[in-house]
Amino acid sequence: MATAEVTIHRGEFSNEPLTDFSRPENRSAMQAALKKVAGELGREYPLLIGGEKITTEDKLRSINPSRPDQVVGIFSKASAELAKRAVEEADRAFVTWKKVPVEQRAAILFRTAELIRKYKFEMSSWLCYETGKTWPEADADVAELIDFCEFYPREALRLAGPQPVTPIKGEKNQLVYIPLGVGAVIPPWNFAAAIMGGMTSAALVTSNTVVLKPSSDSPTIAWKFVELLLEAGLPRNVLQFCPGSGSAMGDTVVLHPKTRFVAFTGSKEVGLRIGELAAKPQPGQVWIKRTVLEMGGKDAIVVDEEADVDAAVEGVAVSAFGYQGQKCSACSRAIVAEKIYDQFLEKLTERVKKIKVGPADDPANYMGPVINKGSMESILHYIEIGKKEGRLLTGGKPAEVPGAKGYYLEPTVIADVKPNSKIEQEEIFGPVLAVIKAKDFDQALEIANDTEFGLTGAVYSRNPKKLRRAAEEFHVGNLYFNRKCTGALVGGHPFGGFNMSGTDSKAGGRDYLLLFTQAKSVSEKVTN
Ligand code: NAP
């Protein structure tokens, strides 16, 4: 492997600070990076399999949702045959990579974090163009990627240390964590840097080899991350970069008998399919495949009658419309106590009407476009259903953005939505908020828990007894009090949901790496 200098950071982990774009020097750095990256749009990128760059005839075009006529990157697409080869190359690379000491693996990740910091504004610019993230949203995504590259190596070093086992007389016992093997890493587009790089770095730092199949909507940012990993010293054959259509080559990777585990984040439908396919042993397969499946949400904020209504309005607005409502943690249901319902709606409508929509690279806009045409159509379809299921307060149609032809939608609020209606149950994944009236706190909690999901939630209340009750009864993986339900931080808010939101893992938490390892107990008889 490459022998760059090995630096081990053993200090406490702390989160990467977010960029303050009110500072002129940061604004000009971002403008300069956007300009530089704009000059690099439309380039072609290869696959990386077994350390070899491969180009194919069949191409995938990643486009800018703010200006769909702008191509961000053109990618060679992996066929099923190449996907099979990628798993086999990863299996071959595992033989040597699994023997690389943890200090070296950790050092590669720490160096990657340093490189991402160096190119932070450029990475954010790629996200602006490729995934329609505004400056602060793109910056937060990149900061989270840096956090994963700092947090997981610390965790890998910790796990490599002595593990507590009960002493037994006459024996020397130890427990060691060893890697699993080849992992298929299948991320979504909505945290195209953080989730893609988080799952990848967790797999790599624990000594697994990886087939990375980026989302077809965001392959460029994944390639940029792969380039930085290689620059940081990752051996070229350890990670296979394999863009391609999930439906066309995804099954090949998941089903392959040499695939040992799948780390997936995305929709419930695809996650369940992967779980089902992975569960069926294939000829020649000698293990039960591990699946880490992080899926959708239908997240709620409960606004109690004892809440600070202004704070709740702000928290709901940013949770519902930050990144156009396309966060798995986004608030798509506000459940509001009867007593303050009308006051809340009035203030919320006023607040939401102030949201400016337009190209993501223009910092004047709070909301950019939704990810693609299909997504826009699906969200508009839900809005039409919502207009029948409730009362449209604001929004409800494509946003008119002078001079821009992107996938823009108005932030939409639909009130008087009844529990169990379609827009109260199904994940819309766009800027659509359903507001539901609850007669009291009991009913509010009941409604909050009435979906098949259990990802994030929040409660606004000044009553500590109610908060304590919610802590016990609101069944979500990430629960927040008197603050927004988005913006989980690595280390501080280990992230992942219950029920149909996933396999109950916690990304950015202290037990996450265990999902990428298996424990081996070694016991030696000793005479004294
Ligand atoms: P998606 O459509 O399920 O796609 C996710 C990934 O799966 C993409 O890379 C996709 O590739 C791939 N894929 C599609 N079909 C496949 C198949 N048959 N086999 C293998 N891979 C396949 O989800 P998305 O639209 O990208 O992301 C949005 C969803 O992610 C939402 O439901 C959101 O709630 C969820 N999410 C959850 C979390 C969490 O932590 N729980 C975090 C973020 C997002 P293609 O792009 O090529 O189709």
PDB file of N, CA and C in Angstrom, residues 59-63 72-73 75 77-78 130-131 186-189 192 213-220 222 242-249 371-372:
ATOM      1  N   LYS A  59     -23.581   5.233 -20.728  1.00  0.00           N
ATOM      2  CA  LYS A  59     -23.235   6.338 -19.812  1.00  0.00           C
ATOM      3  C   LYS A  59     -24.428   6.773 -18.961  1.00  0.00           C
ATOM      4  N   LEU A  60     -24.078   7.336 -17.829  1.00  0.00           N
ATOM      5  CA  LEU A  60     -25.065   7.892 -16.903  1.00  0.00           C
ATOM      6  C   LEU A  60     -24.737   9.384 -16.777  1.00  0.00           C
ATOM      7  N   ARG A  61     -25.737  10.227 -16.936  1.00  0.00           N
ATOM      8  CA  ARG A  61     -25.497  11.659 -16.841  1.00  0.00           C
ATOM      9  C   ARG A  61     -26.062  12.198 -15.534  1.00  0.00           C
ATOM     10  N   SER A  62     -25.201  12.851 -14.790  1.00  0.00           N
ATOM     11  CA  SER A  62     -25.680  13.492 -13.568  1.00  0.00           C
ATOM     12  C   SER A  62     -25.964  14.943 -13.930  1.00  0.00           C
ATOM     13  N   ILE A  63     -27.152  15.421 -13.582  1.00  0.00           N
ATOM     14  CA  ILE A  63     -27.500  16.781 -14.010  1.00  0.00           C
ATOM     15  C   ILE A  63     -27.761  17.700 -12.816  1.00  0.00           C
ATOM     16  N   VAL A  72     -23.555  17.736 -14.916  1.00  0.00           N
ATOM     17  CA  VAL A  72     -22.528  17.863 -13.868  1.00  0.00           C
ATOM     18  C   VAL A  72     -21.379  16.888 -14.138  1.00  0.00           C
ATOM     19  N   GLY A  73     -21.742  15.673 -14.513  1.00  0.00           N
ATOM     20  CA  GLY A  73     -20.710  14.676 -14.811  1.00  0.00           C
ATOM     21  C   GLY A  73     -21.298  13.561 -15.659  1.00  0.00           C
ATOM     22  N   PHE A  75     -20.825   9.562 -16.460  1.00  0.00           N
ATOM     23  CA  PHE A  75     -20.208   8.395 -15.826  1.00  0.00           C
ATOM     24  C   PHE A  75     -20.396   7.137 -16.650  1.00  0.00           C
ATOM     25  N   LYS A  77     -21.215   3.457 -16.967  1.00  0.00           N
ATOM     26  CA  LYS A  77     -22.136   2.679 -16.136  1.00  0.00           C
ATOM     27  C   LYS A  77     -21.650   1.242 -16.034  1.00  0.00           C
ATOM     28  N   ALA A  78     -21.695   0.695 -14.829  1.00  0.00           N
ATOM     29  CA  ALA A  78     -21.312  -0.711 -14.671  1.00  0.00           C
ATOM     30  C   ALA A  78     -22.464  -1.596 -15.134  1.00  0.00           C
ATOM     31  N   GLU A 130     -24.771  19.401  -8.003  1.00  0.00           N
ATOM     32  CA  GLU A 130     -25.265  18.049  -8.301  1.00  0.00           C
ATOM     33  C   GLU A 130     -26.548  17.691  -7.557  1.00  0.00           C
ATOM     34  N   THR A 131     -26.704  18.208  -6.328  1.00  0.00           N
ATOM     35  CA  THR A 131     -27.865  17.761  -5.548  1.00  0.00           C
ATOM     36  C   THR A 131     -28.783  18.908  -5.122  1.00  0.00           C
ATOM     37  N   ILE A 186     -24.358   1.144  -0.624  1.00  0.00           N
ATOM     38  CA  ILE A 186     -25.369   1.701  -1.544  1.00  0.00           C
ATOM     39  C   ILE A 186     -26.046   2.903  -0.886  1.00  0.00           C
ATOM     40  N   PRO A 187     -25.567   4.104  -1.181  1.00  0.00           N
ATOM     41  CA  PRO A 187     -26.096   5.306  -0.535  1.00  0.00           C
ATOM     42  C   PRO A 187     -27.188   6.008  -1.352  1.00  0.00           C
ATOM     43  N   PRO A 188     -27.899   6.935  -0.723  1.00  0.00           N
ATOM     44  CA  PRO A 188     -28.875   7.765  -1.437  1.00  0.00           C
ATOM     45  C   PRO A 188     -28.202   9.049  -1.937  1.00  0.00           C
ATOM     46  N   TRP A 189     -28.987   9.913  -2.560  1.00  0.00           N
ATOM     47  CA  TRP A 189     -28.435  11.172  -3.080  1.00  0.00           C
ATOM     48  C   TRP A 189     -28.584  12.304  -2.075  1.00  0.00           C
ATOM     49  N   ALA A 192     -25.353  13.148  -0.145  1.00  0.00           N
ATOM     50  CA  ALA A 192     -24.501  12.495  -1.146  1.00  0.00           C
ATOM     51  C   ALA A 192     -23.050  12.456  -0.716  1.00  0.00           C
ATOM     52  N   LYS A 213     -21.619   1.655  -4.872  1.00  0.00           N
ATOM     53  CA  LYS A 213     -22.536   1.987  -5.967  1.00  0.00           C
ATOM     54  C   LYS A 213     -23.220   3.295  -5.600  1.00  0.00           C
ATOM     55  N   PRO A 214     -22.715   4.422  -6.125  1.00  0.00           N
ATOM     56  CA  PRO A 214     -23.317   5.692  -5.713  1.00  0.00           C
ATOM     57  C   PRO A 214     -24.713   5.844  -6.297  1.00  0.00           C
ATOM     58  N   SER A 215     -25.484   6.760  -5.746  1.00  0.00           N
ATOM     59  CA  SER A 215     -26.799   7.052  -6.327  1.00  0.00           C
ATOM     60  C   SER A 215     -26.599   7.602  -7.733  1.00  0.00           C
ATOM     61  N   SER A 216     -27.501   7.251  -8.632  1.00  0.00           N
ATOM     62  CA  SER A 216     -27.390   7.751 -10.010  1.00  0.00           C
ATOM     63  C   SER A 216     -27.599   9.259 -10.076  1.00  0.00           C
ATOM     64  N   ASP A 217     -28.153   9.848  -9.024  1.00  0.00           N
ATOM     65  CA  ASP A 217     -28.321  11.299  -8.999  1.00  0.00           C
ATOM     66  C   ASP A 217     -27.098  12.023  -8.453  1.00  0.00           C
ATOM     67  N   SER A 218     -26.146  11.292  -7.873  1.00  0.00           N
ATOM     68  CA  SER A 218     -25.018  12.012  -7.249  1.00  0.00           C
ATOM     69  C   SER A 218     -23.698  11.239  -7.324  1.00  0.00           C
ATOM     70  N   PRO A 219     -23.325  10.778  -8.536  1.00  0.00           N
ATOM     71  CA  PRO A 219     -22.061  10.036  -8.623  1.00  0.00           C
ATOM     72  C   PRO A 219     -20.819  10.929  -8.526  1.00  0.00           C
ATOM     73  N   THR A 220     -20.940  12.214  -8.885  1.00  0.00           N
ATOM     74  CA  THR A 220     -19.732  13.056  -8.964  1.00  0.00           C
ATOM     75  C   THR A 220     -19.118  13.279  -7.584  1.00  0.00           C
ATOM     76  N   ALA A 222     -19.354  11.406  -5.111  1.00  0.00           N
ATOM     77  CA  ALA A 222     -18.770  10.127  -4.664  1.00  0.00           C
ATOM     78  C   ALA A 222     -17.389   9.939  -5.301  1.00  0.00           C
ATOM     79  N   CYS A 242     -18.405   1.959  -8.621  1.00  0.00           N
ATOM     80  CA  CYS A 242     -19.287   1.277  -9.573  1.00  0.00           C
ATOM     81  C   CYS A 242     -20.622   1.969  -9.790  1.00  0.00           C
ATOM     82  N   PRO A 243     -20.643   3.131 -10.439  1.00  0.00           N
ATOM     83  CA  PRO A 243     -21.953   3.731 -10.721  1.00  0.00           C
ATOM     84  C   PRO A 243     -22.745   2.839 -11.669  1.00  0.00           C
ATOM     85  N   GLY A 244     -24.023   2.981 -11.649  1.00  0.00           N
ATOM     86  CA  GLY A 244     -24.881   2.173 -12.527  1.00  0.00           C
ATOM     87  C   GLY A 244     -26.271   2.216 -11.964  1.00  0.00           C
ATOM     88  N   SER A 245     -27.206   1.750 -12.765  1.00  0.00           N
ATOM     89  CA  SER A 245     -28.579   1.826 -12.307  1.00  0.00           C
ATOM     90  C   SER A 245     -28.819   0.771 -11.232  1.00  0.00           C
ATOM     91  N   GLY A 246     -29.364   1.220 -10.116  1.00  0.00           N
ATOM     92  CA  GLY A 246     -29.613   0.318  -8.991  1.00  0.00           C
ATOM     93  C   GLY A 246     -30.415  -0.883  -9.427  1.00  0.00           C
ATOM     94  N   SER A 247     -31.446  -0.620 -10.237  1.00  0.00           N
ATOM     95  CA  SER A 247     -32.314  -1.731 -10.617  1.00  0.00           C
ATOM     96  C   SER A 247     -31.600  -2.666 -11.592  1.00  0.00           C
ATOM     97  N   ALA A 248     -30.635  -2.147 -12.391  1.00  0.00           N
ATOM     98  CA  ALA A 248     -29.989  -3.004 -13.392  1.00  0.00           C
ATOM     99  C   ALA A 248     -28.818  -3.807 -12.819  1.00  0.00           C
ATOM    100  N   MET A 249     -27.988  -3.191 -11.967  1.00  0.00           N
ATOM    101  CA  MET A 249     -26.823  -3.941 -11.464  1.00  0.00           C
ATOM    102  C   MET A 249     -26.806  -4.115  -9.943  1.00  0.00           C
ATOM    103  N   ILE A 371     -34.773  17.005  -6.334  1.00  0.00           N
ATOM    104  CA  ILE A 371     -33.641  16.341  -6.979  1.00  0.00           C
ATOM    105  C   ILE A 371     -33.806  16.070  -8.474  1.00  0.00           C
ATOM    106  N   ASN A 372     -35.006  15.689  -8.895  1.00  0.00           N
ATOM    107  CA  ASN A 372     -35.165  15.370 -10.326  1.00  0.00           C
ATOM    108  C   ASN A 372     -36.633  15.457 -10.741  1.00  0.00           C
TER     109      ASN A 372
END
